[in-house]
CSV table of C-alpha atoms in Angstrom, one decimal:
chain,number,residue,atom,x,y,z
A,802,MET,CA,-47.8,14.2,-24.5
A,803,LYS,CA,-44.4,15.5,-26.0
A,804,LYS,CA,-44.4,18.0,-23.2
A,805,CYS,CA,-45.0,15.5,-20.6
A,806,ARG,CA,-42.2,13.5,-21.7
A,807,LYS,CA,-39.9,16.6,-22.0
A,808,ASN,CA,-40.6,17.4,-18.4
A,809,MET,CA,-40.0,13.7,-17.6
A,810,LEU,CA,-36.7,13.6,-19.1
A,811,ARG,CA,-35.7,17.0,-17.5
A,812,ALA,CA,-36.6,15.9,-14.1
A,813,VAL,CA,-34.5,12.8,-14.5
A,814,SER,CA,-31.9,14.6,-15.7
A,815,VAL,CA,-32.1,16.8,-12.6
A,816,ILE,CA,-31.9,13.9,-10.2
A,817,LEU,CA,-29.2,12.4,-12.0
A,818,MET,CA,-27.0,15.6,-11.8
A,819,PHE,CA,-27.9,15.4,-7.9
A,820,VAL,CA,-26.8,12.1,-7.3
A,821,MET,CA,-23.4,12.4,-9.0
A,822,ALA,CA,-23.3,15.8,-7.1
A,823,ILE,CA,-24.1,13.7,-3.7
A,824,SER,CA,-21.1,10.9,-4.8
A,825,LEU,CA,-18.6,13.6,-5.6
A,826,THR,CA,-19.1,15.7,-2.3
A,827,ASN,CA,-18.9,12.3,-0.4
A,828,ILE,CA,-15.6,11.4,-2.1
A,829,GLY,CA,-14.3,14.7,-1.3
A,830,SER,CA,-15.3,14.5,2.2
A,831,ILE,CA,-13.6,11.2,2.9
A,832,GLN,CA,-10.4,12.6,1.1
A,833,ALA,CA,-10.7,15.4,3.5
A,834,GLU,CA,-11.2,13.4,6.5
A,835,ALA,CA,-8.2,11.1,5.3
A,836,LYS,CA,-6.0,14.3,5.3
A,837,LYS,CA,-7.1,15.4,8.8
A,838,LYS,CA,-5.5,12.3,9.9
A,839,LYS,CA,-1.5,12.1,10.5
A,840,VAL,CA,-0.6,9.4,7.4
A,841,VAL,CA,2.8,8.1,6.9
A,842,VAL,CA,3.7,6.1,3.6
A,843,LEU,CA,6.2,3.4,3.7
A,844,TYR,CA,7.4,1.5,0.9
A,845,PHE,CA,10.3,-0.8,-0.4
A,846,SER,CA,11.3,-0.5,-3.9
A,847,ALA,CA,13.7,-2.7,-5.9
A,848,THR,CA,13.2,-1.1,-9.4
A,849,GLY,CA,11.5,2.2,-8.6
A,850,THR,CA,7.6,1.1,-9.5
A,851,THR,CA,6.5,0.9,-5.8
A,852,ARG,CA,8.4,4.1,-5.1
A,853,ALA,CA,6.4,6.1,-7.9
A,854,ALA,CA,3.0,4.5,-6.5
A,855,ALA,CA,4.1,5.5,-2.9
A,856,LYS,CA,4.5,9.1,-3.7
A,857,LYS,CA,1.1,9.4,-5.6
A,858,ILE,CA,-0.5,8.1,-2.5
A,859,GLY,CA,1.5,10.4,-0.3
A,860,LYS,CA,0.1,13.3,-2.9
A,861,ALA,CA,-3.3,11.9,-2.3
A,862,THR,CA,-3.3,11.6,1.4
A,863,GLY,CA,-1.0,14.7,2.7
A,864,GLY,CA,1.3,11.8,4.0
A,865,LYS,CA,5.0,11.8,4.7
A,866,VAL,CA,6.6,9.3,2.1
A,867,ILE,CA,9.7,7.4,3.5
A,868,GLU,CA,11.6,4.7,1.7
A,869,ILE,CA,12.6,1.5,3.5
A,870,LYS,CA,16.3,1.2,3.0
A,871,ALA,CA,18.1,-1.8,3.1
A,872,LYS,CA,21.4,-1.4,5.1
A,873,GLU,CA,22.9,-3.6,2.2
A,874,PRO,CA,21.4,-2.0,-0.9
A,875,TYR,CA,20.1,-4.7,-3.6
A,876,THR,CA,21.9,-4.7,-6.6
A,877,ASP,CA,20.7,-5.9,-9.9
A,878,GLU,CA,22.8,-8.9,-9.7
A,879,ASP,CA,21.0,-9.7,-6.2
A,880,LEU,CA,17.7,-9.1,-8.0
A,881,ASP,CA,18.2,-11.6,-10.6
A,882,TYR,CA,15.8,-14.4,-9.9
A,883,GLY,CA,16.9,-16.5,-12.7
A,884,ASP,CA,20.1,-17.1,-11.0
A,885,ASP,CA,20.1,-19.6,-8.4
A,886,ASN,CA,22.8,-18.0,-6.4
A,887,SER,CA,21.3,-14.4,-6.4
A,888,ARG,CA,20.4,-12.7,-3.0
A,889,VAL,CA,16.4,-12.8,-3.5
A,890,THR,CA,16.8,-16.6,-4.9
A,891,LYS,CA,18.5,-17.6,-1.4
A,892,GLU,CA,16.0,-15.4,0.6
A,893,HIS,CA,13.0,-17.0,-1.2
A,894,GLU,CA,14.3,-20.4,-0.8
A,895,SER,CA,15.3,-20.1,2.8
A,896,ALA,CA,11.5,-21.1,4.0
A,897,PRO,CA,8.3,-22.2,2.4
A,898,SER,CA,7.5,-18.5,3.1
A,899,PRO,CA,8.9,-15.1,3.9
A,900,ALA,CA,6.8,-15.7,7.3
A,901,LYS,CA,8.5,-18.9,8.1
A,902,SER,CA,12.1,-17.5,7.1
A,903,ARG,CA,14.5,-16.5,9.7
A,904,MET,CA,16.5,-14.3,6.7
A,905,ARG,CA,15.6,-10.4,7.9
A,906,PRO,CA,17.5,-8.0,5.8
A,907,ARG,CA,18.2,-4.9,8.0
A,908,ILE,CA,16.9,-1.5,7.5
A,909,SER,CA,19.3,1.4,7.9
A,910,ASN,CA,16.7,4.1,9.0
A,911,LEU,CA,14.6,1.8,11.1
A,912,LYS,CA,14.9,4.5,13.7
A,913,ALA,CA,13.4,7.1,11.6
A,914,ILE,CA,10.7,4.8,10.5
A,915,LYS,CA,10.0,4.3,14.2
A,916,LYS,CA,9.4,7.7,15.1
A,917,ALA,CA,7.4,8.7,11.8
A,918,VAL,CA,5.1,5.6,12.7
A,919,LYS,CA,4.8,6.7,16.3
A,920,LYS,CA,3.2,10.1,15.2
A,921,ALA,CA,0.9,8.5,12.7
A,922,ASP,CA,-2.6,7.4,12.7
A,923,VAL,CA,-2.5,5.6,9.3
A,924,VAL,CA,0.6,3.7,7.9
A,925,TYR,CA,0.6,2.7,4.5
A,926,ILE,CA,3.0,0.0,3.7
A,927,GLY,CA,3.9,-0.7,0.3
A,928,TYR,CA,6.4,-3.5,-1.6
A,929,PRO,CA,7.0,-5.2,-4.9
A,930,ILE,CA,5.3,-8.6,-5.1
A,931,TRP,CA,8.3,-11.3,-5.2
A,932,TRP,CA,6.9,-14.9,-5.8
A,933,GLY,CA,3.8,-14.0,-5.1
A,934,GLU,CA,4.6,-12.5,-1.2
A,935,ALA,CA,6.2,-9.3,0.1
A,936,PRO,CA,9.9,-9.3,0.3
A,937,HIS,CA,11.9,-10.4,3.4
A,938,ILE,CA,12.6,-6.6,4.5
A,939,VAL,CA,9.2,-6.1,4.6
A,940,TYR,CA,9.1,-8.5,7.7
A,941,THR,CA,11.6,-6.9,8.9
A,942,LEU,CA,9.7,-3.9,9.0
A,943,VAL,CA,6.5,-5.2,10.7
A,944,GLU,CA,8.2,-7.4,13.2
A,945,ASN,CA,10.4,-4.4,14.6
A,946,VAL,CA,7.9,-1.4,14.3
A,947,SER,CA,5.0,-1.0,16.8
A,948,LEU,CA,1.5,-1.2,14.7
A,949,LYS,CA,-0.7,-1.0,17.7
A,950,GLY,CA,-3.5,1.2,17.5
A,951,LYS,CA,-2.9,2.4,14.4
A,952,THR,CA,-4.8,1.6,10.7
A,953,VAL,CA,-2.5,-0.3,8.3
A,954,VAL,CA,-3.3,0.0,4.5
A,955,PRO,CA,-1.0,-2.4,2.6
A,956,PHE,CA,-0.6,-1.8,-1.3
A,957,SER,CA,1.8,-3.6,-3.7
A,958,THR,CA,2.9,-3.4,-7.3
A,959,SER,CA,3.7,-6.1,-9.6
A,960,ILE,CA,3.2,-6.9,-13.5
A,961,SER,CA,1.1,-10.2,-13.2
A,962,SER,CA,0.3,-10.9,-9.6
A,963,GLY,CA,-1.9,-9.3,-7.5
A,964,LEU,CA,-1.6,-8.6,-3.3
A,965,GLY,CA,-2.9,-12.3,-3.1
A,966,SER,CA,-2.0,-13.4,0.6
A,967,SER,CA,1.0,-11.3,1.0
A,968,ALA,CA,-0.7,-8.7,3.4
A,969,ARG,CA,-2.1,-11.5,5.2
A,970,HIS,CA,1.1,-13.4,5.9
A,971,LEU,CA,2.4,-9.9,6.9
A,972,LYS,CA,0.0,-9.3,9.5
A,973,THR,CA,0.7,-12.6,11.1
A,974,LYS,CA,4.1,-11.5,11.9
A,975,ALA,CA,3.2,-7.6,12.8
A,976,LYS,CA,3.3,-6.0,15.9
A,977,ILE,CA,-0.2,-5.1,16.3
A,978,SER,CA,-3.2,-4.8,18.9
A,979,ALA,CA,-6.7,-5.6,19.0
A,980,LYS,CA,-7.2,-1.8,18.2
A,981,THR,CA,-5.0,-2.1,15.0
A,982,LYS,CA,-7.3,-1.9,11.7
A,983,TRP,CA,-5.5,-3.9,9.1
A,984,LEU,CA,-7.5,-2.7,5.6
A,985,LYS,CA,-7.8,-5.2,3.0
A,986,GLY,CA,-5.5,-3.2,0.6
A,987,ARG,CA,-4.5,-3.4,-2.9
A,988,ASN,CA,-2.4,-4.3,-5.9
A,989,PHE,CA,-1.2,-2.0,-8.8
A,990,TYR,CA,-0.2,-3.4,-12.0
A,991,ASP,CA,2.8,-1.1,-13.0
A,992,VAL,CA,2.6,2.8,-11.8
A,993,PRO,CA,-0.9,3.7,-11.2
A,994,SER,CA,-2.2,7.1,-12.2
A,995,GLN,CA,-2.8,9.8,-10.1
A,996,LYS,CA,-6.4,9.4,-10.7
A,997,ALA,CA,-6.6,6.0,-10.0
A,998,VAL,CA,-4.7,6.6,-6.7
A,999,ASP,CA,-7.1,9.2,-5.8
A,1000,LYS,CA,-10.0,7.1,-6.5
A,1001,TRP,CA,-8.9,4.4,-4.4
A,1002,ILE,CA,-8.0,6.6,-1.3
A,1003,GLY,CA,-11.5,8.0,-1.6
A,1004,LYS,CA,-13.1,4.8,-1.0
A,1005,LEU,CA,-11.4,3.7,2.0
A,1006,LYS,CA,-12.7,3.9,5.3
A,1007,TYR,CA,-9.9,4.5,8.0
């Protein structure tokens, strides 16, 4: 009886190891497939948190990481959302949502971004969450850079808010086509670990 039980436990252990090996192989295959595609990681970062997340996504995908640079950089005073006269507050109050606003901060490296996106298959777009939405400058990006036929992966960073409807609202203003594959995306609370990013990338289906 004991011998039978030992054999059963041994068989179960072998099966579990086999299942784990297959799972790890599948994740590795997905990551390998992702790296075959040309990836560009675009990000806007005001304090550095989104920049850190973008660099880790770039490492996981082998993609080119490009900052979305404001022609008029945001200062600490501009980012003071507690000040009614600050730049970000004025942008926020210009309309019920950024998608409905006419305020579009200019991007200084827009030409370089267009060139990189044109050659890419997959485009990650990262940004901090401001008042539950993507910053207005990210709308400048999606309204001026063609994402037709691309796979788009939104990602955000925030302390308390999630991705929410920010990516969906961006999609309504983006230059896309029927062949554009706009994935759900995700939010990272503060700077994610490389392990967390790798795991997320491994589960994405381009």
